[in-house]
Amino acid sequence: MDSFDYREAFARNIGWLTPDEQAVLGSKQVAIAGLGGVGGSHLMTLARLGIGRFHVADLDHFELANFNRQAGASVHNLGREKVEVLAEMALAVNPELVIGRFPAGVDEDNVGEFLSGVDLFVDGLDFFALEARRLVFAACASLGIPAVTAAPLGMGAAVLTFLPGRMSFEDYFCLEGLPEEEQLVRFLLGLSPAMLQRGYLVEPGAVDLAAHRGPSTAMACELCSGLAATEALKILLRRGRVIAAPRGLQLDAYRNRLVKTWRPGGNRNPVQRLGLAIARRQLARIRDAGKDHAPPVETGARAILELARWAPSGDNTQPWRFELKGERHVVVHGHDTRDHCVYDLRGHASQIALGALLETLTLAATPLGLRTEVSRREEMPDNQPTFDVRWAPEAGVEPDSLVPYIKLRATQRRAMRTRALRGAEKRALEAAVSPSYSVLWLEGFAKRLEVARFLFDSAGLRLTLREAFEVHRSIIEWGATFSEDRIPERAVGLDPLMSRITRWALGDWRRIELMNTYFAGTLAPRVLLDFIPALSCAAHALIVAPSPPFSTDDFVSAGRAVQRFWLSATRLGLWQQPEMTPLIFSAYARDGVRFSESEAHRHRAERLATRLDALATPELARRAVWMGRLGAGPAPKSRSLRLPLDRLLVDGGSQGAPAHHERHAEREESSERPAESDPAEPVSVSIANHGAQARGGAE
């Protein structure tokens, strides 16, 4: 190419390199085995550094699974050989390159030719290609060729360099004669003794050593190429310190950490051997967790239901069961919890949850280009609301922007940031419920303090209400970080001591009375779980209906608005915690619902109704369908999950028997066991009376 000039093309390297050093790099030859996630980036980075000669090897072709990270992966290159595509890309950077191509990969027959005349080997092989990797590194050691391996780990990279006459690849990793899975564990921990990436693996099912599958990111691949190319520069120009095995380097951009590692003896090192034992156990747990949580790949109606089952419900009761009538028709059998839950005596809480489910079903169908039609079977009683949900293809139906947030939406019971909501955030949340519903904002420190006192007093009613005791002690899964059908203990918001006291107190109502009478039992939970959180947020909000809700359809409609509001908040990076108990007690007081045998408790509910009127005006208080707090901040580390879809499916002869009733009965028996029988379990006090639905907290 007459217009190409090497010196001008790489002139911007000068300054960090001298002109003479740039000329030296132009004469060097580098071998790269593997042109996937890291190998392709290695080639392009080294080509732009000005390396003049390459041997490249890869036996694979580009496919869709490569698109998230691999240089050269594009629709145009689907099905093409990676060797040919990457060679074209490198030659487009430097048409004077000399590139030896090995489209059959590297094996015993051609490894000598692959490394012939090479000044440096850079490892771009797939993580699981241990046989080929050991072959090439052994040949490098025999031929006196320095070799660099850089592994993409999470959102970072780990680098090891093997220099002639120093510790070899095999001496460091100690892989010979071991089963493949053990080799993989040793390779992983040998590369990254610090294991900085381990703490933010969020989908255990994505790791499957046996199936040669693991997650990857483009950021990690690019970091690998930068680190490996820097080591290459130092080796090829013989300047700068090269960190060689048994020393290594791990940079993790997600954790904002750089760690230099040193393992004399490699995997034979006593510290490393202990780390290997721990890594084996952790990988086994990840493998088991992946089996538990990786949902099956569903299509059609099941795919919609698989996503829709993540709709919120009080105490994670999931008051619905699904009857599949076909790919375009599902019957939703609803039920409520009025027979055992004081917060749902008229079924309104469950009806709101069912509305949230129906809205989620509608959203989940949009990526399939389907329009949703919902009709309620009017002949069914209010405690068994039943809906026919039908889908039909319709031109112009686009995936709703809220769909990616359905599974991310969660309740945050811990402190949120107190920065005020921005105008754009409030407008987006108001638009999510308009035109039928509006939002009343209670914000600013003075108003948050007023709400905090209101919730503190509401909690005083809840925590001393005998009728709520069985509900409170049935809804927490003790010792759990996640729960399929309850609220996990670690999501409640209690410290370990308070949690332990609560679990003990929930064993018997007499313990609750004892704590409340002699030890100010309600004070700590009211402060920790109501007053402080009410102050630690950006604002409180009420969703207000156009008229006071009365019928099942009114509350179902409200639930649909609540779900859009909540998902919109999640999309904005905001968390929520529902605060429904005051609304429920106030409605009981206004409508004369006898929710307790205690006249004192009924009077307290009347006072709450008066205070709610003062907070929101009497008219708005009667039209309020939802109340909660919002704010930015870190994601909750513990949350409720959902029952597997197969457990939510029923046949035509079933009315969708509420599994919550069954687990409620089970909890009655199990909760009789004294907490002392398992001292290792952290647990709490009248917080016994602190469940999500007890506080109106949907899960």
Phi, psi and omega in degrees: 000114187295329185276352182274133177230114184305314184296320180288321182300325184246023183296330182288351172285336184291134188122308170274336172237153170274160176304323179294319179295322178298320178295323178298314180299325179296340181264354186274155178237129181239137175258134178233118176259122183094122181238037179271227185304308180268324185297317178296318177294323175303311183299313183292322179293316181290327176297319179287340173287340177106009175303137189262342186219141180220149159245125182234140183225135172190136182257010188257168175240158180285139177220172185301325182295350180272349193295334186285349189208343193262129173300132181095344180282116180203166178301321181298329186258008179303131178084352181275154178294135180297323179302314183291316182297312183291326176297317177300316182295319180291320179293333176290338175275317181220095183293350178271359180302147170250116185236115172273128188248137181233080186289352177262009182080193181245132176218186183298331184284331185239004183298326178295315178295320181300323183262003182295126178073009186276138178267338184201140173252131175243123186278117174239015183293152175305145181308322187274357183275061187289325182297311179295321181296314180297322179299311184290318181294324177295319178294321177299317179297320180293324184268357180073034181258124176296149184221139180238134172237132179232123184253130173282119183231111182065244176240041180208191183212147175239136185235134172230138179239137179242117183257150179303137178081356179252191180303133182270170178303312182291321178298325182281311188273333177055062186258341190301132174078005184262155175300156185302315183297321178294321176299318181296318178297317181293322179295316181297309183288329176295322177293319187225073178304331180284338179048048182298333185282345189297325189290346183238024171287116187254347178233088182304328182296345179284346180261118179214092182298321183296324181269006181056049181226137176202159181285159180206160178224152177294327180299316180296319180296318180291322176296321177303312184294324178294316180291315181295320180294327177293318176297320178299315179303313182295320180291313185290329180262357179055046174217147184086153182282128176261122178276108185251154179306137017272014175266147180213183185217134172229126177246127178236110183291327180293318181273354183056044184226145173234126183233130171265127183251154179213115180231080176305130184085359179060229182287355173276347181300135181304320178296319180292324179295323175294317178299323179296319179298317179294317182298322179299316180294318181295318179294325177295320178294319178298318180297317179293319179296322179298322178294324183286323192251348181284111182287153176293155176281117184251160176227165175060221183300322180296324178296320178294314181294325180301325178274320185292335182297350179276008177298151182282152174207150181301131180057019181060036183288334181051066187281055180207152171223153187245136174244113180283120177258350182160183182292340184238015183212127177225139172259126177262112177268108180266159172213168175234181187243027185295335184286346180218357185242116182295340181273000184224037188297334178249008177078005186292322179298317179291325178294322175297318178298319179295324175297319177297322177297313182296323176294321180292322175301320180295315180296316185295340180277342186294325177297342179267005180072029185249138172267142185252134173239131182237132174225138179266138178281104187293340181284346181279144180292162183298332181276358175224058180298132185232137187231138169264123179245121181237145179239145177218139177294143180211130179298139177093353177285117181252154177303126180293140183293346180274347185304316182297347185259001183299314181277341180279335180301134181204166176269131177248106182269353181264180187300140173247170177285148184264006178299141182295147174296138178285157180303319181294324179294314180296319179296321179294321180289322177294321179294331182295334183249353180280161005269352187283330185240158177231171182236130172257120182265133174243098189222172187088153186300316183299317181289322177297322178295320178297317178294321180300318178293322178298313180292326177300316180289323177299320178296327177299324175290311184300317188283350178245010184272112182300324183293344181266350189301311183296326177297312186297322184275354181263350192262350184258132172263104187291143178075006186255147171265330178226151179214137181281334186222010177217194175259122179293144183309318186285354176265352186290326179105015180263150171282164186304320181294310180297324178296320181294318179297318181298317181297321178296313184296328181288352179293336184200137180300329180296330176292321177300313180298320179299312181296318182290327183281316189249345187233023180048049189302331182274346188297307184298311180295325179295322179289312186289321190252354179234301187293307182295312177301325180295330175278328186270067178201175178276322183190162168252152183219145171243131171269126189245129179279163179293336177210161181304129181291142183226310189266171174303317181296326178298315184285327174297315178300319178298320180298324178295319178293320179301316181295319178294322177298313184293316178294324178295321176297317179298319178299327180278359181082022180253147177254163180222155166222117177298150179226065191272338185305314179300322177296319183293310180296321180297319179295320177301316182295316181296322187264003177070030179283125182275083185276348182214150174286344183276119177294327180297320179291325178292324176293322178297323177295323178296321179293324177297319180298321178296319180291325177295321176301321180290326179290320192237358191079144182304321182295312181292324179299324180285337179264356182289131179247347182203144175221141179191171178250152182226159174173162175278172178145183181291153179290149175296140180273347180227144181199166174279143174259208179221157174298145176302151183303319183299333178278349179261355181270140177229163177267178186297336181276353183264150175259019178073054182309127184290112179296336180299323179298319180295314182288334176296317179294320178299320182294327180301319180288312184292329183285349176289341179292131180294145181298334183297342182291346179221076186297345182282346184271120176290143176202191193214194188246218183320359175289347167318319181270038183231058176270173183293310180290331175302327176255008182079018185273104176291151179237000000 
